[in-house]
PDB file of C-alpha atoms in Angstrom:
ATOM      1  CA  ALA H   1      -0.037  -0.022  -0.098  1.00  0.00           C
ATOM      2  CA  ASP H   2       0.940   3.483  -0.662  1.00  0.00           C
ATOM      3  CA  SER H   3       2.434   5.676   2.074  1.00  0.00           C
ATOM      4  CA  PRO H   4      -0.205   8.181   3.222  1.00  0.00           C
ATOM      5  CA  PRO H   5       0.678  11.912   2.251  1.00  0.00           C
ATOM      6  CA  SER H   6       0.819  13.258   5.905  1.00  0.00           C
ATOM      7  CA  VAL H   7       3.049  12.432   8.886  1.00  0.00           C
ATOM      8  CA  PRO H   8       1.214  10.100  11.410  1.00  0.00           C
ATOM      9  CA  SER H   9       1.065  11.603  14.856  1.00  0.00           C
ATOM     10  CA  ALA H  10       2.065   9.455  17.691  1.00  0.00           C
ATOM     11  CA  ASP H  11      -1.529   8.956  19.033  1.00  0.00           C
ATOM     12  CA  VAL H  12      -2.719   7.430  15.824  1.00  0.00           C
ATOM     13  CA  ILE H  13      -0.785   4.315  15.818  1.00  0.00           C
ATOM     14  CA  ARG H  14      -1.053   1.760  18.836  1.00  0.00           C
ATOM     15  CA  THR H  15       1.205  -1.237  19.009  1.00  0.00           C
ATOM     16  CA  VAL H  16      -0.422  -4.735  19.767  1.00  0.00           C
ATOM     17  CA  GLY H  17       2.457  -7.153  19.631  1.00  0.00           C
ATOM     18  CA  GLN H  18       5.497  -8.412  17.985  1.00  0.00           C
ATOM     19  CA  ALA H  19       5.895 -11.016  15.337  1.00  0.00           C
ATOM     20  CA  ALA H  20       9.125 -13.172  15.231  1.00  0.00           C
ATOM     21  CA  ASN H  21      11.066 -10.632  17.205  1.00  0.00           C
ATOM     22  CA  LYS H  22      11.538  -8.631  13.852  1.00  0.00           C
ATOM     23  CA  TYR H  23       8.014  -6.936  13.147  1.00  0.00           C
ATOM     24  CA  ILE H  24       5.938  -4.786  15.407  1.00  0.00           C
ATOM     25  CA  LEU H  25       2.339  -5.113  14.893  1.00  0.00           C
ATOM     26  CA  ALA H  26      -0.064  -2.135  15.393  1.00  0.00           C
ATOM     27  CA  THR H  27      -3.187  -0.719  14.327  1.00  0.00           C
ATOM     28  CA  MET H  28      -3.702   3.003  12.837  1.00  0.00           C
ATOM     29  CA  SER H  29      -6.911   5.050  13.301  1.00  0.00           C
ATOM     30  CA  GLY H  30      -7.786   8.259  12.038  1.00  0.00           C
ATOM     31  CA  ALA H  31      -7.972   9.279   8.557  1.00  0.00           C
ATOM     32  CA  ARG H  32      -6.468   5.889   7.410  1.00  0.00           C
ATOM     33  CA  ASN H  33      -7.654   2.862   9.319  1.00  0.00           C
ATOM     34  CA  GLY H  34      -5.467  -0.337   8.944  1.00  0.00           C
ATOM     35  CA  LEU H  35      -3.176  -3.044  10.317  1.00  0.00           C
ATOM     36  CA  VAL H  36       0.421  -1.474  10.525  1.00  0.00           C
ATOM     37  CA  VAL H  37       3.510  -3.983  10.270  1.00  0.00           C
ATOM     38  CA  ILE H  38       6.559  -2.049  11.210  1.00  0.00           C
ATOM     39  CA  ASP H  39      10.207  -3.159  10.422  1.00  0.00           C
ATOM     40  CA  GLN H  40      11.698  -2.494  14.071  1.00  0.00           C
ATOM     41  CA  HIS H  41      15.538  -2.229  12.815  1.00  0.00           C
ATOM     42  CA  ALA H  42      14.427   0.243  10.138  1.00  0.00           C
ATOM     43  CA  ALA H  43      12.357   2.251  12.345  1.00  0.00           C
ATOM     44  CA  HIS H  44      15.041   2.511  15.123  1.00  0.00           C
ATOM     45  CA  GLU H  45      17.568   3.494  12.158  1.00  0.00           C
ATOM     46  CA  ARG H  46      15.160   6.427  11.355  1.00  0.00           C
ATOM     47  CA  VAL H  47      14.881   7.657  14.919  1.00  0.00           C
ATOM     48  CA  LYS H  48      18.483   7.262  15.620  1.00  0.00           C
ATOM     49  CA  TYR H  49      19.619   9.039  12.527  1.00  0.00           C
ATOM     50  CA  ASP H  50      17.414  11.794  12.645  1.00  0.00           C
ATOM     51  CA  ALA H  51      18.561  12.521  16.224  1.00  0.00           C
ATOM     52  CA  ALA H  52      22.177  12.402  15.198  1.00  0.00           C
ATOM     53  CA  VAL H  53      21.812  14.708  12.546  1.00  0.00           C
ATOM     54  CA  ALA H  54      20.349  17.240  14.653  1.00  0.00           C
ATOM     55  CA  ALA H  55      23.115  16.810  17.289  1.00  0.00           C
ATOM     56  CA  LEU H  56      25.738  17.178  14.511  1.00  0.00           C
ATOM     57  CA  GLU H  57      24.098  20.401  13.264  1.00  0.00           C
ATOM     58  CA  GLN H  58      23.774  21.846  16.669  1.00  0.00           C
ATOM     59  CA  GLN H  59      27.254  20.500  17.587  1.00  0.00           C
ATOM     60  CA  THR H  60      25.676  18.723  20.632  1.00  0.00           C
ATOM     61  CA  VAL H  61      26.746  15.246  20.012  1.00  0.00           C
ATOM     62  CA  ALA H  62      26.917  13.465  23.521  1.00  0.00           C
ATOM     63  CA  GLN H  63      29.590  10.938  24.304  1.00  0.00           C
ATOM     64  CA  GLN H  64      29.536   7.546  26.498  1.00  0.00           C
ATOM     65  CA  ARG H  65      32.783   7.086  28.212  1.00  0.00           C
ATOM     66  CA  LEU H  66      34.084   3.526  28.107  1.00  0.00           C
ATOM     67  CA  LEU H  67      34.834   1.945  31.238  1.00  0.00           C
ATOM     68  CA  LEU H  68      38.254   1.008  29.869  1.00  0.00           C
ATOM     69  CA  PRO H  69      39.899   2.591  26.775  1.00  0.00           C
ATOM     70  CA  ALA H  70      39.440   0.249  23.617  1.00  0.00           C
ATOM     71  CA  THR H  71      42.710  -0.528  21.714  1.00  0.00           C
ATOM     72  CA  VAL H  72      41.950  -1.355  18.231  1.00  0.00           C
ATOM     73  CA  GLN H  73      44.381  -2.617  15.508  1.00  0.00           C
ATOM     74  CA  LEU H  74      43.667  -2.167  11.902  1.00  0.00           C
ATOM     75  CA  THR H  75      45.102  -2.859   8.463  1.00  0.00           C
ATOM     76  CA  PRO H  76      47.645  -0.366   7.183  1.00  0.00           C
ATOM     77  CA  ALA H  77      45.056   0.762   4.498  1.00  0.00           C
ATOM     78  CA  GLN H  78      42.247   1.130   7.178  1.00  0.00           C
ATOM     79  CA  ALA H  79      44.610   3.016   9.528  1.00  0.00           C
ATOM     80  CA  ALA H  80      45.628   5.501   6.705  1.00  0.00           C
ATOM     81  CA  ILE H  81      41.996   6.429   6.059  1.00  0.00           C
ATOM     82  CA  ILE H  82      40.949   6.654   9.767  1.00  0.00           C
ATOM     83  CA  LYS H  83      44.099   8.999  10.351  1.00  0.00           C
ATOM     84  CA  GLU H  84      42.705  11.186   7.373  1.00  0.00           C
ATOM     85  CA  ARG H  85      39.280  11.334   8.780  1.00  0.00           C
ATOM     86  CA  ILE H  86      40.028  11.299  12.581  1.00  0.00           C
ATOM     87  CA  ASP H  87      38.884  14.769  12.990  1.00  0.00           C
ATOM     88  CA  ASP H  88      35.369  13.578  11.253  1.00  0.00           C
ATOM     89  CA  LEU H  89      35.123  10.896  13.792  1.00  0.00           C
ATOM     90  CA  ARG H  90      35.789  13.380  16.872  1.00  0.00           C
ATOM     91  CA  THR H  91      33.196  15.638  15.316  1.00  0.00           C
ATOM     92  CA  MET H  92      30.613  12.622  15.647  1.00  0.00           C
ATOM     93  CA  GLY H  93      31.430  11.966  19.165  1.00  0.00           C
ATOM     94  CA  PHE H  94      34.644   9.670  19.246  1.00  0.00           C
ATOM     95  CA  ALA H  95      37.415  10.356  21.429  1.00  0.00           C
ATOM     96  CA  ILE H  96      40.002   8.791  19.442  1.00  0.00           C
ATOM     97  CA  GLU H  97      43.728   9.078  19.042  1.00  0.00           C
ATOM     98  CA  GLU H  98      46.682   7.232  17.414  1.00  0.00           C
ATOM     99  CA  PHE H  99      48.368   4.682  19.699  1.00  0.00           C
ATOM    100  CA  GLY H 100      51.067   3.137  17.737  1.00  0.00           C
ATOM    101  CA  VAL H 101      51.477   1.671  14.191  1.00  0.00           C
ATOM    102  CA  ALA H 102      47.932   1.254  12.634  1.00  0.00           C
ATOM    103  CA  THR H 103      46.557   1.248  16.168  1.00  0.00           C
ATOM    104  CA  PHE H 104      44.003   3.611  17.684  1.00  0.00           C
ATOM    105  CA  LYS H 105      43.042   4.285  21.375  1.00  0.00           C
ATOM    106  CA  ILE H 106      39.171   5.056  21.885  1.00  0.00           C
ATOM    107  CA  ASP H 107      38.066   6.335  25.287  1.00  0.00           C
ATOM    108  CA  ALA H 108      34.414   7.351  24.269  1.00  0.00           C
ATOM    109  CA  VAL H 109      31.823   6.801  21.456  1.00  0.00           C
ATOM    110  CA  PRO H 110      28.825   8.714  20.217  1.00  0.00           C
ATOM    111  CA  ASP H 111      25.908   8.425  22.486  1.00  0.00           C
ATOM    112  CA  PHE H 112      23.636   7.334  19.697  1.00  0.00           C
ATOM    113  CA  ILE H 113      25.243   3.925  19.219  1.00  0.00           C
ATOM    114  CA  VAL H 114      25.207   0.724  21.253  1.00  0.00           C
ATOM    115  CA  VAL H 115      28.495   0.055  22.624  1.00  0.00           C
ATOM    116  CA  SER H 116      29.454  -3.688  21.678  1.00  0.00           C
ATOM    117  CA  ASP H 117      32.522  -4.694  19.575  1.00  0.00           C
ATOM    118  CA  ILE H 118      34.421  -1.253  19.169  1.00  0.00           C
ATOM    119  CA  ALA H 119      37.242  -3.012  16.885  1.00  0.00           C
ATOM    120  CA  THR H 120      34.597  -4.413  14.579  1.00  0.00           C
ATOM    121  CA  LEU H 121      32.879  -0.931  14.548  1.00  0.00           C
ATOM    122  CA  LEU H 122      35.855   0.974  13.687  1.00  0.00           C
ATOM    123  CA  SER H 123      37.045  -1.527  11.252  1.00  0.00           C
ATOM    124  CA  ASP H 124      33.802  -1.099   9.384  1.00  0.00           C
ATOM    125  CA  VAL H 125      33.861   2.565   9.482  1.00  0.00           C
ATOM    126  CA  ALA H 126      37.298   2.353   7.860  1.00  0.00           C
ATOM    127  CA  ASP H 127      35.971  -0.111   5.111  1.00  0.00           C
ATOM    128  CA  GLU H 128      33.246   2.224   4.224  1.00  0.00           C
ATOM    129  CA  LEU H 129      35.620   5.191   3.972  1.00  0.00           C
ATOM    130  CA  LEU H 130      37.751   3.273   1.804  1.00  0.00           C
ATOM    131  CA  GLU H 131      35.016   2.254  -0.404  1.00  0.00           C
ATOM    132  CA  LEU H 132      33.684   5.831  -0.805  1.00  0.00           C
ATOM    133  CA  GLY H 133      37.035   7.138  -1.912  1.00  0.00           C
ATOM    134  CA  ARG H 134      38.782  10.286  -1.171  1.00  0.00           C
ATOM    135  CA  SER H 135      37.013  12.494  -3.585  1.00  0.00           C
ATOM    136  CA  ILE H 136      33.554  12.262  -1.656  1.00  0.00           C
ATOM    137  CA  ARG H 137      32.071  15.616  -0.353  1.00  0.00           C
ATOM    138  CA  VAL H 138      32.415  16.061   3.367  1.00  0.00           C
ATOM    139  CA  GLU H 139      28.790  16.330   3.824  1.00  0.00           C
ATOM    140  CA  GLU H 140      28.117  12.857   2.024  1.00  0.00           C
ATOM    141  CA  LEU H 141      30.806  11.363   3.890  1.00  0.00           C
ATOM    142  CA  ARG H 142      29.627  12.208   7.278  1.00  0.00           C
ATOM    143  CA  ARG H 143      26.103  10.983   6.278  1.00  0.00           C
ATOM    144  CA  ARG H 144      27.460   7.475   4.997  1.00  0.00           C
ATOM    145  CA  MET H 145      29.605   7.307   8.123  1.00  0.00           C
ATOM    146  CA  LEU H 146      26.462   8.043  10.425  1.00  0.00           C
ATOM    147  CA  LEU H 147      24.545   5.328   8.334  1.00  0.00           C
ATOM    148  CA  THR H 148      27.133   2.816   9.142  1.00  0.00           C
ATOM    149  CA  LEU H 149      27.311   3.764  12.984  1.00  0.00           C
ATOM    150  CA  ILE H 150      23.526   3.835  13.491  1.00  0.00           C
ATOM    151  CA  CYS H 151      22.875   0.537  11.468  1.00  0.00           C
ATOM    152  CA  LYS H 152      25.502  -1.272  13.633  1.00  0.00           C
ATOM    153  CA  GLY H 153      23.834   0.434  16.775  1.00  0.00           C
ATOM    154  CA  SER H 154      20.136  -0.014  16.082  1.00  0.00           C
ATOM    155  CA  VAL H 155      17.478  -2.346  17.491  1.00  0.00           C
ATOM    156  CA  THR H 156      17.943  -5.792  15.445  1.00  0.00           C
ATOM    157  CA  PHE H 157      16.027  -8.448  14.032  1.00  0.00           C
ATOM    158  CA  ASN H 158      15.521 -11.203  16.321  1.00  0.00           C
ATOM    159  CA  GLN H 159      15.544  -8.863  19.353  1.00  0.00           C
ATOM    160  CA  ALA H 160      12.532  -9.161  21.850  1.00  0.00           C
ATOM    161  CA  LEU H 161      10.849  -5.959  22.814  1.00  0.00           C
ATOM    162  CA  THR H 162       8.468  -5.178  25.716  1.00  0.00           C
ATOM    163  CA  ALA H 163       5.109  -3.598  25.049  1.00  0.00           C
ATOM    164  CA  PRO H 164       6.457  -0.122  26.543  1.00  0.00           C
ATOM    165  CA  GLU H 165       9.434  -0.531  24.218  1.00  0.00           C
ATOM    166  CA  MET H 166       7.497  -1.072  21.107  1.00  0.00           C
ATOM    167  CA  GLN H 167       5.218   1.822  21.708  1.00  0.00           C
ATOM    168  CA  ALA H 168       8.061   4.229  22.556  1.00  0.00           C
ATOM    169  CA  LEU H 169       9.785   3.326  19.214  1.00  0.00           C
ATOM    170  CA  VAL H 170       6.710   3.846  17.371  1.00  0.00           C
ATOM    171  CA  ASP H 171       5.984   7.179  19.039  1.00  0.00           C
ATOM    172  CA  ASN H 172       9.471   8.414  18.409  1.00  0.00           C
ATOM    173  CA  LEU H 173       9.244   7.184  14.748  1.00  0.00           C
ATOM    174  CA  CYS H 174       6.189   9.321  14.261  1.00  0.00           C
ATOM    175  CA  THR H 175       7.957  12.381  15.333  1.00  0.00           C
ATOM    176  CA  THR H 176      10.345  12.250  12.624  1.00  0.00           C
ATOM    177  CA  ALA H 177      10.193  14.342   9.592  1.00  0.00           C
ATOM    178  CA  THR H 178      10.189  11.076   7.211  1.00  0.00           C
ATOM    179  CA  PRO H 179       8.750   8.373   9.227  1.00  0.00           C
ATOM    180  CA  TRP H 180       7.855   5.922   6.232  1.00  0.00           C
ATOM    181  CA  THR H 181      11.468   5.158   5.279  1.00  0.00           C
ATOM    182  CA  CYS H 182      14.693   4.370   6.972  1.00  0.00           C
ATOM    183  CA  PRO H 183      17.949   6.314   6.173  1.00  0.00           C
ATOM    184  CA  HIS H 184      18.729   3.794   3.433  1.00  0.00           C
ATOM    185  CA  GLY H 185      15.490   4.566   1.740  1.00  0.00           C
ATOM    186  CA  ARG H 186      13.778   1.155   2.509  1.00  0.00           C
ATOM    187  CA  PRO H 187      10.140   1.256   4.178  1.00  0.00           C
ATOM    188  CA  THR H 188       9.823   1.439   7.817  1.00  0.00           C
ATOM    189  CA  MET H 189       6.037   0.450   7.982  1.00  0.00           C
ATOM    190  CA  ILE H 190       3.338  -0.913   5.790  1.00  0.00           C
ATOM    191  CA  VAL H 191      -0.043  -0.126   6.207  1.00  0.00           C
ATOM    192  CA  ILE H 192      -2.898  -2.598   5.326  1.00  0.00           C
ATOM    193  CA  PRO H 193      -6.361  -0.871   5.238  1.00  0.00           C
ATOM    194  CA  PHE H 194      -9.057  -2.739   7.027  1.00  0.00           C
ATOM    195  CA  ASP H 195     -11.293  -2.591   4.176  1.00  0.00           C
ATOM    196  CA  GLU H 196      -8.676  -4.569   2.262  1.00  0.00           C
ATOM    197  CA  LEU H 197      -8.497  -7.101   4.979  1.00  0.00           C
ATOM    198  CA  GLU H 198     -12.202  -7.634   5.074  1.00  0.00           C
ATOM    199  CA  LYS H 199     -12.349  -8.217   1.264  1.00  0.00           C
ATOM    200  CA  ARG H 200      -9.644 -10.886   1.569  1.00  0.00           C
ATOM    201  CA  PHE H 201     -11.661 -12.402   4.343  1.00  0.00           C
ATOM    202  CA  GLY H 202     -14.860 -12.447   1.925  1.00  0.00           C
ATOM    203  CA  ARG H 203     -16.762  -9.729   3.906  1.00  0.00           C
ATOM    204  CA  LYS H 204     -18.680  -7.102   2.041  1.00  0.00           C
ATOM    205  CA  GLY H 205     -18.614  -4.551   4.837  1.00  0.00           C
TER     206      GLY H 205
END
């Protein structure tokens, strides 16, 4: 079904459950009544991406300090590109510095990501930078770096959510400027109108 022209308000969509720990099921009331299926990972990406962009624009990116500094060893090519873009990483909330040959020490990371495997995260960012090349505009570079960071730090498929967590995610999604797509351009939610369901069940209304 096509996306409705207007942005849904938070009080229009009410969650009712979760399917396969991947999709949030909800109902939409108001101008368009229907069953809503929400991709929880895509929804969380949109919420975190918009918040991170706003923080960057206002230069208010919050940091989360690591209990112990992380020391990350990269390949020579990865290390070279990270050295070139280290100021961009610092702007995004990383407390990072060189710590030997092809090695970096990280004391803090952006608050908008989930801290798990810092080494893999930095390696993925380096690979993304290498793939983009050195001629990319700074604005596009930072956008792509944000996408990589947020994709790694968002609610994943196969992650159980409580009822309040599901509703909070949907409420936050509805406050974004473009709630119908994730930052990659994929749909965050699909609405199946109730009248379409009734037709499929052979009801005439």
